[in-house]
Coordinates of C-alpha atoms (C1' of nucleotides) in Angstrom, one line a residue:
Chain A
X16 CA 129.9 97.8 109.7
X17 CA 127.0 95.9 111.3
X18 CA 124.1 94.6 109.7
X19 CA 121.4 96.9 108.3
X20 CA 118.2 96.8 110.1
X21 CA 115.0 98.6 108.7
X22 CA 111.6 98.5 109.4
X23 CA 108.2 99.3 107.7
X24 CA 105.8 100.4 110.4
X25 CA 102.3 100.9 109.0
X26 CA 99.4 101.7 111.1
X27 CA 96.3 99.5 110.4
X28 CA 93.9 102.4 110.2
X29 CA 92.8 102.4 106.6
X30 CA 93.6 100.7 103.4
X31 CA 97.0 100.0 102.1
X32 CA 97.8 102.6 99.5
X33 CA 100.4 103.4 97.0
X34 CA 102.5 105.6 99.2
X35 CA 102.9 103.1 101.9
X36 CA 103.7 100.4 99.5
X37 CA 106.6 102.4 98.0
X38 CA 108.0 103.1 101.6
X39 CA 107.6 99.5 102.3
X40 CA 109.4 98.7 98.9
X41 CA 112.3 101.2 99.6
X42 CA 112.9 99.6 103.0
X43 CA 112.8 96.1 101.6
X44 CA 115.1 96.9 98.7
X45 CA 117.5 98.6 101.1
X46 CA 117.4 95.6 103.3
X47 CA 117.9 93.0 100.4
X48 CA 120.5 95.4 98.7
X49 CA 122.7 95.4 101.8
X50 CA 121.9 91.8 103.0
X51 CA 120.2 93.4 105.8
X52 CA 116.9 92.6 107.9
X53 CA 113.5 93.8 106.8
X54 CA 111.1 94.2 109.8
X55 CA 107.5 94.7 109.7
X56 CA 106.1 96.4 112.8
X57 CA 102.5 97.2 113.4
X58 CA 101.9 100.6 114.9
X59 CA 98.5 100.1 116.4
X60 CA 98.6 102.5 119.6
X61 CA 95.5 104.2 118.4
X62 CA 92.9 101.7 119.7
X63 CA 90.0 103.5 118.2
X64 CA 90.9 103.2 114.8
X65 CA 92.5 99.8 114.5
X66 CA 90.8 96.9 113.2
X67 CA 91.8 93.3 112.4
X68 CA 90.5 93.5 108.9
X69 CA 92.8 96.4 108.2
X70 CA 95.8 94.4 109.5
X71 CA 95.0 91.6 107.1
X72 CA 95.0 94.2 104.3
X73 CA 98.8 95.1 105.1
X74 CA 99.7 91.2 105.5
X75 CA 98.0 90.6 102.1
X76 CA 99.2 93.4 100.2
X77 CA 102.9 93.1 101.2
X78 CA 102.6 89.5 100.5
X79 CA 101.1 90.1 97.0
X80 CA 103.9 92.5 96.2
X81 CA 106.6 90.1 97.2
X82 CA 107.9 92.1 100.0
X83 CA 108.5 89.3 102.6
X84 CA 109.4 90.4 106.0
X85 CA 112.4 88.5 108.1
X86 CA 111.0 89.9 111.5
X87 CA 107.5 90.8 112.5
X88 CA 104.1 89.4 113.1
X89 CA 103.9 85.8 111.7
X90 CA 107.6 85.9 111.0
X91 CA 108.6 86.2 114.6
X92 CA 112.1 87.5 115.6
X93 CA 114.2 87.9 118.8
X94 CA 113.0 91.7 119.1
X95 CA 109.2 91.0 119.4
X96 CA 106.4 91.4 120.0
X97 CA 106.1 93.4 116.9
X98 CA 102.7 94.8 117.4
X99 CA 102.7 98.0 119.6
X100 CA 99.6 97.0 121.4
X101 CA 101.5 94.0 122.9
X102 CA 104.6 96.0 123.9
X103 CA 103.0 98.3 126.7
X104 CA 105.3 97.0 129.4
X105 CA 108.4 98.1 127.3
X106 CA 106.9 101.6 126.8
X107 CA 106.3 101.7 130.6
X108 CA 110.0 101.0 131.2
X109 CA 111.2 103.4 129.0
X110 CA 108.8 106.0 130.2
X111 CA 110.3 105.4 133.6
X112 CA 113.7 106.3 132.5
X113 CA 112.5 109.5 131.3
X114 CA 110.7 110.3 134.5
X115 CA 113.8 109.3 136.5
X116 CA 115.8 111.7 134.3
X117 CA 113.4 114.7 135.0
X118 CA 112.3 114.8 131.6
X119 CA 108.5 114.6 132.0
X120 CA 105.5 116.2 133.8
X121 CA 101.9 115.6 134.0
X122 CA 99.4 118.0 132.8
X123 CA 95.4 117.2 132.5
X124 CA 96.2 113.7 133.0
X125 CA 98.6 113.4 129.9
X126 CA 102.3 113.0 130.3
X127 CA 104.4 115.5 128.6
X128 CA 107.9 115.3 127.3
X129 CA 110.3 118.2 128.3
X130 CA 112.3 119.0 125.1
X131 CA 115.8 120.2 125.4
X132 CA 115.2 123.0 122.8
X133 CA 118.5 122.5 121.4
X134 CA 118.6 122.6 117.5
X135 CA 118.3 119.1 116.3
X136 CA 120.6 118.2 113.5
X137 CA 120.6 115.0 111.3
X138 CA 122.4 114.1 108.2
X139 CA 119.9 112.7 106.1
X140 CA 120.9 109.9 103.7
X141 CA 118.9 111.7 100.9
X142 CA 118.5 115.5 102.1
X143 CA 121.9 115.9 103.5
X144 CA 122.0 118.3 106.8
X145 CA 118.7 119.2 108.0
X146 CA 118.3 121.3 111.3
X147 CA 115.2 122.0 113.0
X148 CA 114.4 123.1 116.5
X149 CA 111.6 121.7 118.5
X150 CA 109.8 124.4 120.2
X151 CA 107.0 122.6 122.4
X152 CA 106.9 120.2 125.0
X153 CA 104.9 117.2 123.6
X154 CA 102.4 114.7 124.7
X155 CA 103.9 111.0 125.0
X156 CA 101.3 109.4 127.0
X157 CA 97.6 110.1 126.6
X158 CA 95.5 110.8 129.7
X159 CA 94.1 107.2 129.0
X160 CA 97.5 105.9 129.7
X161 CA 98.1 104.7 126.2
X162 CA 101.6 105.9 124.7
X163 CA 101.7 108.1 121.7
X164 CA 103.3 107.5 118.2
X165 CA 106.4 109.6 118.9
X166 CA 107.6 107.6 122.0
X167 CA 106.7 104.3 120.8
X168 CA 108.2 104.8 117.5
X169 CA 111.5 105.8 119.1
X170 CA 111.3 103.2 121.6
X171 CA 110.9 100.5 118.9
X172 CA 113.6 101.8 116.9
X173 CA 115.9 101.8 119.9
X174 CA 114.9 98.3 121.0
X175 CA 114.7 96.6 117.7
X176 CA 117.9 98.1 116.8
X177 CA 117.0 99.8 113.8
X178 CA 119.9 101.3 111.8
X179 CA 118.0 103.0 109.1
X180 CA 114.8 104.9 109.2
X181 CA 113.5 105.0 105.6
X182 CA 110.2 106.9 105.7
X183 CA 108.3 109.6 103.8
X184 CA 109.2 113.2 103.9
X185 CA 106.1 113.9 105.8
X186 CA 107.9 112.7 108.8
X187 CA 110.9 115.2 108.4
X188 CA 109.4 117.7 110.6
X189 CA 108.6 115.0 113.2
X190 CA 112.3 114.0 113.3
X191 CA 113.3 116.6 115.8
X192 CA 110.9 115.3 118.2
X193 CA 112.3 111.8 117.7
X194 CA 115.9 112.9 118.1
X195 CA 115.1 114.7 121.2
X196 CA 113.8 111.4 122.4
X197 CA 116.9 109.4 121.3
X198 CA 119.1 111.8 123.0
X199 CA 117.0 111.8 126.4
X200 CA 117.4 108.0 126.2
X201 CA 121.0 108.4 125.4
X202 CA 120.8 106.2 122.5
X203 CA 122.5 106.7 119.2
X204 CA 120.5 108.1 116.2
X205 CA 119.8 105.9 113.4
X206 CA 120.6 107.1 109.8
X207 CA 117.5 109.0 108.6
X208 CA 116.3 108.8 104.9
X209 CA 113.4 110.8 104.1
X210 CA 112.0 109.9 100.7
X211 CA 110.0 112.1 98.5
X212 CA 106.2 111.7 98.5
X213 CA 103.9 110.5 95.9
X214 CA 101.4 113.3 94.7
X215 CA 98.2 112.7 93.4
X216 CA 97.8 112.9 89.7
X217 CA 95.2 115.6 89.5
X218 CA 94.9 118.5 91.7
X219 CA 97.0 119.5 94.6
X220 CA 98.5 117.5 97.6
X221 CA 99.9 114.1 98.3
X222 CA 98.1 111.0 97.4
X223 CA 95.7 109.8 99.7
X224 CA 93.8 106.5 100.1
X225 CA 90.7 108.3 98.7
X226 CA 92.6 109.1 95.6
X227 CA 91.8 107.3 92.2
X228 CA 94.1 104.5 92.0
X229 CA 95.6 104.8 95.3
X230 CA 94.9 101.3 96.8
X231 CA 97.2 98.4 96.3
X232 CA 94.2 95.8 96.7
X233 CA 92.6 97.3 93.7
X234 CA 95.5 96.5 91.4
X235 CA 95.4 92.8 92.6
X236 CA 91.7 92.8 91.9
X237 CA 92.1 94.3 88.4
X238 CA 94.6 91.8 87.3
X239 CA 97.8 93.8 87.4
X240 CA 101.1 91.9 88.0
X241 CA 102.8 92.8 91.1
X242 CA 106.2 92.8 89.7
X243 CA 105.0 95.5 87.3
X244 CA 103.7 97.5 90.2
X245 CA 107.0 96.9 92.0
X246 CA 109.0 98.1 88.8
X247 CA 106.7 101.1 88.4
X248 CA 106.8 102.0 92.1
X249 CA 110.6 101.7 92.4
X250 CA 111.0 104.5 89.6
X251 CA 108.8 106.8 91.5
X252 CA 111.5 108.7 93.4
X253 CA 114.4 106.5 92.6
X254 CA 116.4 106.3 89.5
X255 CA 119.1 103.9 88.3
X256 CA 120.7 107.0 86.5
X257 CA 120.8 105.4 83.4
X258 CA 117.9 104.8 80.8
X259 CA 117.0 101.5 82.4
X260 CA 113.4 101.2 83.4
X261 CA 112.0 97.8 83.0
X262 CA 114.2 95.7 85.2
X263 CA 114.0 92.3 86.7
X264 CA 113.7 92.5 90.6
X265 CA 117.3 90.9 91.0
X266 CA 118.7 93.9 89.0
X267 CA 116.6 96.6 90.9
X268 CA 117.8 95.0 94.2
X269 CA 121.5 95.0 92.9
X270 CA 121.2 98.6 91.8
X271 CA 119.0 100.3 94.5
X272 CA 120.7 102.5 97.0
X273 CA 120.0 105.4 99.2
X274 CA 122.0 108.1 97.3
X275 CA 120.1 107.3 94.1
X276 CA 116.7 108.4 95.7
X277 CA 115.5 111.8 94.5
X278 CA 114.7 114.7 96.5
X279 CA 111.6 115.8 94.6
X280 CA 108.0 114.8 95.0
X281 CA 106.7 112.5 92.2
X282 CA 103.4 112.7 90.8
X283 CA 101.4 109.4 90.3
X284 CA 100.9 108.3 86.7
X285 CA 98.5 105.7 86.0
X286 CA 99.1 105.7 82.3
X287 CA 102.8 105.0 82.8
X288 CA 101.8 102.2 85.3
X289 CA 99.5 100.6 82.8
X290 CA 102.2 100.8 80.2
X291 CA 104.6 99.1 82.4
X292 CA 102.0 96.4 83.2
X293 CA 101.3 95.8 79.6
X294 CA 105.0 95.3 78.8
X295 CA 104.9 92.5 81.7
X296 CA 101.7 91.0 80.7
X297 CA 102.9 90.5 77.0
X298 CA 105.7 88.3 78.1
X299 CA 104.0 86.1 80.7
X300 CA 104.3 82.5 80.4
X301 CA 100.9 80.8 79.1
X302 CA 100.0 79.3 82.4
X303 CA 100.5 82.6 84.4
X304 CA 98.4 84.5 81.9
X305 CA 95.7 82.0 81.8
X306 CA 95.6 81.8 85.5
X307 CA 95.5 85.5 85.8
X308 CA 92.5 85.8 83.2
X309 CA 90.8 83.1 85.2
X310 CA 90.9 84.7 88.5
X311 CA 89.7 88.1 87.0
X312 CA 86.9 86.6 85.0
X313 CA 85.8 84.6 87.9
X314 CA 85.9 87.6 90.1
X315 CA 83.8 89.4 87.4
X316 CA 81.2 86.6 87.4
X317 CA 81.6 86.6 83.9
X318 CA 80.5 83.0 83.4
X319 CA 77.3 83.0 85.6
X320 CA 75.7 80.5 83.2
X321 CA 78.6 78.1 83.7
X322 CA 82.3 78.0 83.2
X323 CA 83.7 77.1 79.8
X324 CA 85.7 74.1 79.4
X325 CA 89.2 74.6 80.4
X326 CA 91.0 74.0 77.2
X327 CA 88.6 76.2 75.2
X328 CA 89.1 78.9 77.7
X329 CA 92.7 78.4 77.5
X330 CA 92.9 78.8 73.7
X331 CA 90.8 82.0 73.9
X332 CA 92.8 83.8 76.3
X333 CA 96.1 82.8 74.7
X334 CA 94.9 84.1 71.5
X335 CA 93.9 87.2 73.1
X336 CA 97.1 87.7 75.0
X337 CA 99.3 89.5 72.6
X338 CA 96.4 91.8 71.9
X339 CA 95.4 93.3 75.1
X340 CA 96.8 95.9 77.2
X341 CA 95.5 94.6 80.4
X342 CA 93.5 91.9 82.0
X343 CA 90.6 94.0 82.4
X344 CA 89.9 94.2 78.6
X345 CA 89.3 90.5 78.4
X346 CA 85.8 90.3 79.3
X347 CA 84.7 92.7 76.4
X348 CA 87.5 91.4 74.2
X349 CA 86.5 87.7 74.5
X350 CA 82.8 88.0 75.2
X351 CA 81.7 86.6 71.6
X352 CA 83.8 83.4 72.4
X353 CA 81.4 82.4 75.1
X354 CA 78.0 83.3 73.9
X355 CA 76.1 83.2 70.5
X356 CA 74.3 86.2 71.6
X357 CA 76.7 88.8 71.1
X358 CA 76.4 92.3 70.1
X359 CA 77.1 93.4 66.4
X360 CA 78.8 96.8 66.1
X361 CA 76.8 98.9 63.9
X362 CA 79.6 101.0 62.9
X363 CA 81.6 97.9 61.9
X364 CA 78.7 96.6 60.1
X365 CA 77.9 99.6 58.1
X366 CA 81.6 100.0 57.1
X367 CA 82.0 96.3 56.2
X368 CA 78.6 95.6 54.6
X369 CA 78.3 98.9 52.8
X370 CA 80.4 98.2 49.9
X371 CA 81.1 95.5 47.1
X372 CA 78.9 92.3 47.5
X373 CA 80.1 90.9 51.0
X374 CA 77.3 88.4 51.2
X375 CA 78.6 86.7 48.0
X376 CA 82.2 86.8 49.5
X377 CA 80.7 85.4 52.7
X378 CA 79.2 82.5 50.9
X379 CA 82.6 81.7 49.2
X380 CA 84.2 82.0 52.4
X381 CA 81.8 79.6 54.0
X382 CA 82.3 77.1 51.1
X383 CA 85.9 77.1 51.7
X384 CA 85.6 76.7 55.5
X385 CA 83.1 73.7 55.2
X386 CA 86.2 71.6 54.0
X387 CA 89.0 73.3 55.5
X388 CA 91.3 71.9 57.9
X389 CA 90.7 73.8 61.2
X390 CA 93.7 72.1 63.1
X391 CA 96.0 74.9 62.5
X392 CA 96.2 78.5 61.6
X393 CA 98.4 77.8 58.7
X394 CA 96.1 75.4 57.1
X395 CA 93.3 77.8 57.5
X396 CA 95.3 80.4 56.1
X397 CA 96.0 78.2 53.3
X398 CA 92.2 77.5 52.6
X399 CA 91.3 81.0 52.7
X400 CA 94.2 81.9 50.2
X401 CA 93.0 79.2 47.9
X402 CA 89.7 80.6 47.8
X403 CA 90.9 84.0 47.1
X404 CA 92.9 82.6 44.1
X405 CA 89.9 80.9 42.8
X406 CA 87.6 83.9 42.8
X407 CA 89.9 86.5 42.0
X408 CA 89.0 88.7 45.1
X409 CA 91.1 90.4 47.6
X410 CA 91.8 88.8 50.9
X411 CA 90.3 91.5 52.9
X412 CA 87.0 90.6 50.9
X413 CA 86.8 87.6 53.0
X414 CA 88.4 88.7 56.3
X415 CA 86.4 91.9 57.0
X416 CA 82.9 90.5 56.6
X417 CA 84.1 87.0 58.0
X418 CA 85.4 88.8 61.2
X419 CA 82.1 90.8 61.4
X420 CA 80.1 87.6 61.2
X421 CA 81.7 85.6 63.5
X422 CA 82.6 88.3 66.2
X423 CA 80.2 91.1 65.6
X424 CA 83.2 93.7 65.4
X425 CA 86.0 94.8 63.2
X426 CA 88.8 94.4 65.9
X427 CA 90.2 91.3 67.5
X428 CA 92.8 88.7 67.3
X429 CA 94.3 87.2 64.3
X430 CA 91.6 86.0 61.8
X431 CA 92.8 82.4 61.4
X432 CA 93.3 82.1 65.2
X433 CA 89.9 83.2 65.6
X434 CA 88.4 80.6 63.3
X435 CA 90.5 77.7 64.8
X436 CA 89.6 78.4 68.2
X437 CA 85.8 79.1 67.4
X438 CA 85.7 75.9 65.3
X439 CA 84.1 75.0 62.1
X440 CA 80.6 74.6 63.5
X441 CA 80.3 77.9 65.2
X442 CA 81.9 79.8 62.5
X443 CA 79.5 78.5 59.7
X444 CA 76.4 79.0 61.8
X445 CA 77.5 82.6 62.6
X446 CA 78.2 83.2 58.9
X447 CA 74.9 81.7 58.0
X448 CA 73.1 83.9 60.6
X449 CA 74.6 87.2 59.1
X450 CA 73.7 86.0 55.5
X451 CA 70.0 85.4 56.7
X452 CA 69.8 89.2 57.9
Chain B
rG1 C1' 100.7 132.2 110.2
rU2 C1' 105.5 129.6 111.9
rC3 C1' 109.0 125.9 110.8
rC4 C1' 111.1 122.1 107.3
rC5 C1' 111.8 120.0 102.4
rC6 C1' 111.8 120.8 97.0
rA7 C1' 112.2 123.1 91.9
rU8 C1' 114.8 120.2 84.0
rC9 C1' 109.4 118.6 78.6
rG10 C1' 102.1 117.7 80.4
rU11 C1' 104.2 113.2 83.7
rC12 C1' 108.5 109.9 85.4
rU13 C1' 113.4 111.3 85.0
rA14 C1' 119.1 111.7 83.0
rG15 C1' 122.5 115.7 83.2
rC16 C1' 124.1 119.2 88.7
rC17 C1' 128.5 116.9 93.4
rC18 C1' 133.6 117.7 89.8
rG19 C1' 130.4 124.9 85.0
rG20 C1' 131.5 124.3 78.3
rU21 C1' 125.8 118.7 75.9
rU22 C1' 122.1 119.9 69.2
rA23 C1' 119.9 119.3 77.7
rG24 C1' 119.2 112.4 76.7
rG25 C1' 115.5 108.5 77.8
rA26 C1' 110.4 106.6 79.1
rC27 C1' 104.9 107.6 79.5
rA28 C1' 101.3 110.4 77.0
rC29 C1' 99.9 113.0 72.4
rC30 C1' 100.5 113.7 66.8
rA31 C1' 102.3 111.6 62.0
rC32 C1' 104.3 107.6 59.1
rC33 C1' 105.7 102.7 58.5
rC34 C1' 104.6 97.3 59.8
rU35 C1' 100.0 94.5 59.8
rU36 C1' 94.3 93.9 54.4
rU37 C1' 91.3 94.3 61.8
rC38 C1' 93.1 96.0 66.4
rA39 C1' 97.1 95.8 69.5
rC40 C1' 102.3 95.3 69.8
rG41 C1' 106.6 96.8 67.4
rG42 C1' 109.7 100.5 64.3
rU43 C1' 110.7 105.6 62.4
rG44 C1' 109.9 110.9 63.2
rA45 C1' 107.7 115.5 65.2
rG46 C1' 106.2 118.8 69.0
rA47 C1' 107.6 119.4 74.2
rA48 C1' 111.6 121.6 79.5
rC49 C1' 116.4 124.1 82.5
rC50 C1' 110.5 129.0 87.6
rG51 C1' 112.1 134.4 87.9
rG52 C1' 115.8 137.9 89.1
rG53 C1' 120.6 139.2 90.9
rG54 C1' 125.6 137.6 91.6
rU55 C1' 130.5 134.5 90.9
rU56 C1' 132.8 133.3 86.1
rC57 C1' 135.6 133.9 79.6
rG58 C1' 131.4 130.7 80.3
rA59 C1' 125.8 128.6 84.6
rA60 C1' 120.5 123.8 84.0
rU61 C1' 125.1 123.0 86.9
rC62 C1' 128.0 127.3 92.2
rC63 C1' 125.9 131.4 95.8
rC64 C1' 121.8 134.8 97.2
rC65 C1' 116.8 136.7 97.0
rG66 C1' 112.1 136.1 95.3
rU67 C1' 108.0 133.1 93.5
rG68 C1' 105.9 128.4 93.1
rG69 C1' 104.9 123.5 94.9
rG70 C1' 105.0 119.9 99.0
rG71 C1' 104.9 118.8 104.1
rA72 C1' 104.5 119.5 109.6
rC73 C1' 102.5 122.3 113.3
rG74 C1' 96.9 116.4 117.1
rC75 C1' 96.0 113.4 123.8
rC76 C1' 96.4 110.6 114.7
rA77 C1' 100.3 107.6 112.9

RNA sequence: GUCCCCAUCGUCUAGCCCGGUUAGGACACCACCCUUUCACGGUGAGAACCGGGGUUCGAAUCCCCGUGGGGACGCCA
């Protein structure tokens, strides 16, 4: 069998959204699975609505997701150009074929395609046999001379030798128009595979670019991991048929196939995506996590007053990595590491300072920390434990007021890690400050 | 309205093709355990075969009809 050639053909008329990304992903996965070719083609025949900025959104999002294209803009290829706005002579040539065959007529300045009216049957790789009869002639060239989607889509698929058309189910009823054209050109039909749509998570209808969580760029900006998004996305409408969920990309590629794609629309669930992202985040190597955190905090302008020292920043982030579910939690979670002017949670304060004699305990804790070895968590733990033994109190009698004093909250990373990273000076100063109130 | 597609927990899904399962997993939610924080993790609970007819000894599974959901009906793509 000849090599699989699939294409992703977005129109740069809006932002790149989750449905487009999933379509791109399925095409890419199928190409990689079969050792085929993944082609990026830009469908920019509607001059009114296209902008260069939107084009870059497509390139950036695909690149961020890791969906590299073998042929297309920037990549080149022997079937180019890959932007429809640059292929007008090809469309003119194919239009002539239709004219010569007597399959067109002009009305009000637009060129119409004369349908055959025969039932159009496809053997969809996902849906099986689908039959639909096209009932009306349709416009293939606008009165301003520009070719319409249906024409260019088919001509490009023919000339680029596309073997499999993997696209959203919203195109299923367009398919009869397309097969009419393929037949009029005397070209063999590609294999069609209409994948289910992604429905918005609240309310009726398919996900649109205006819906919450729809834009790919947003995930990049929120510090999501592209591999987590890819893993989540591949499970929307496809299943490996066992209980596997988190899978390395190589495994997804190996297992992905068209018969495994569902026929049912899937509702987008941001909670599950967030969970997938957390699982990936937890296992990130230190350098990657720190880089992600740095990019995010930089974007959030967290350190307007000046960027903290690299080593310190790294310590803070790595201390927090096992505790946060997303990069987005980091600014609030780590705020007190970077300023003395942090808020004290009144609820935590009431709870911690309301019973026993916490101030006496804080004094004892401070005494122990004055001479403690701050070079490791274990050494700090040992120092605190020794003080616990010396005064016959509970460990919690030190940890809870201590945490409140140095972080202003009752939640946070490991207490000893907290002490170590903050350092003796800051810790003692903060304890004294609370003692003074 | 016409045409096309679809139908298992709240959500993503396995099981359906090749009828016999305590209908499985994950997210979310709840409880408990772990941890003297929080999160992670662990254990457990609740939670589904859209309805009606057939076929069959037996139907989530096959067939039909409803109903529901989705999509398409542009000189948008």
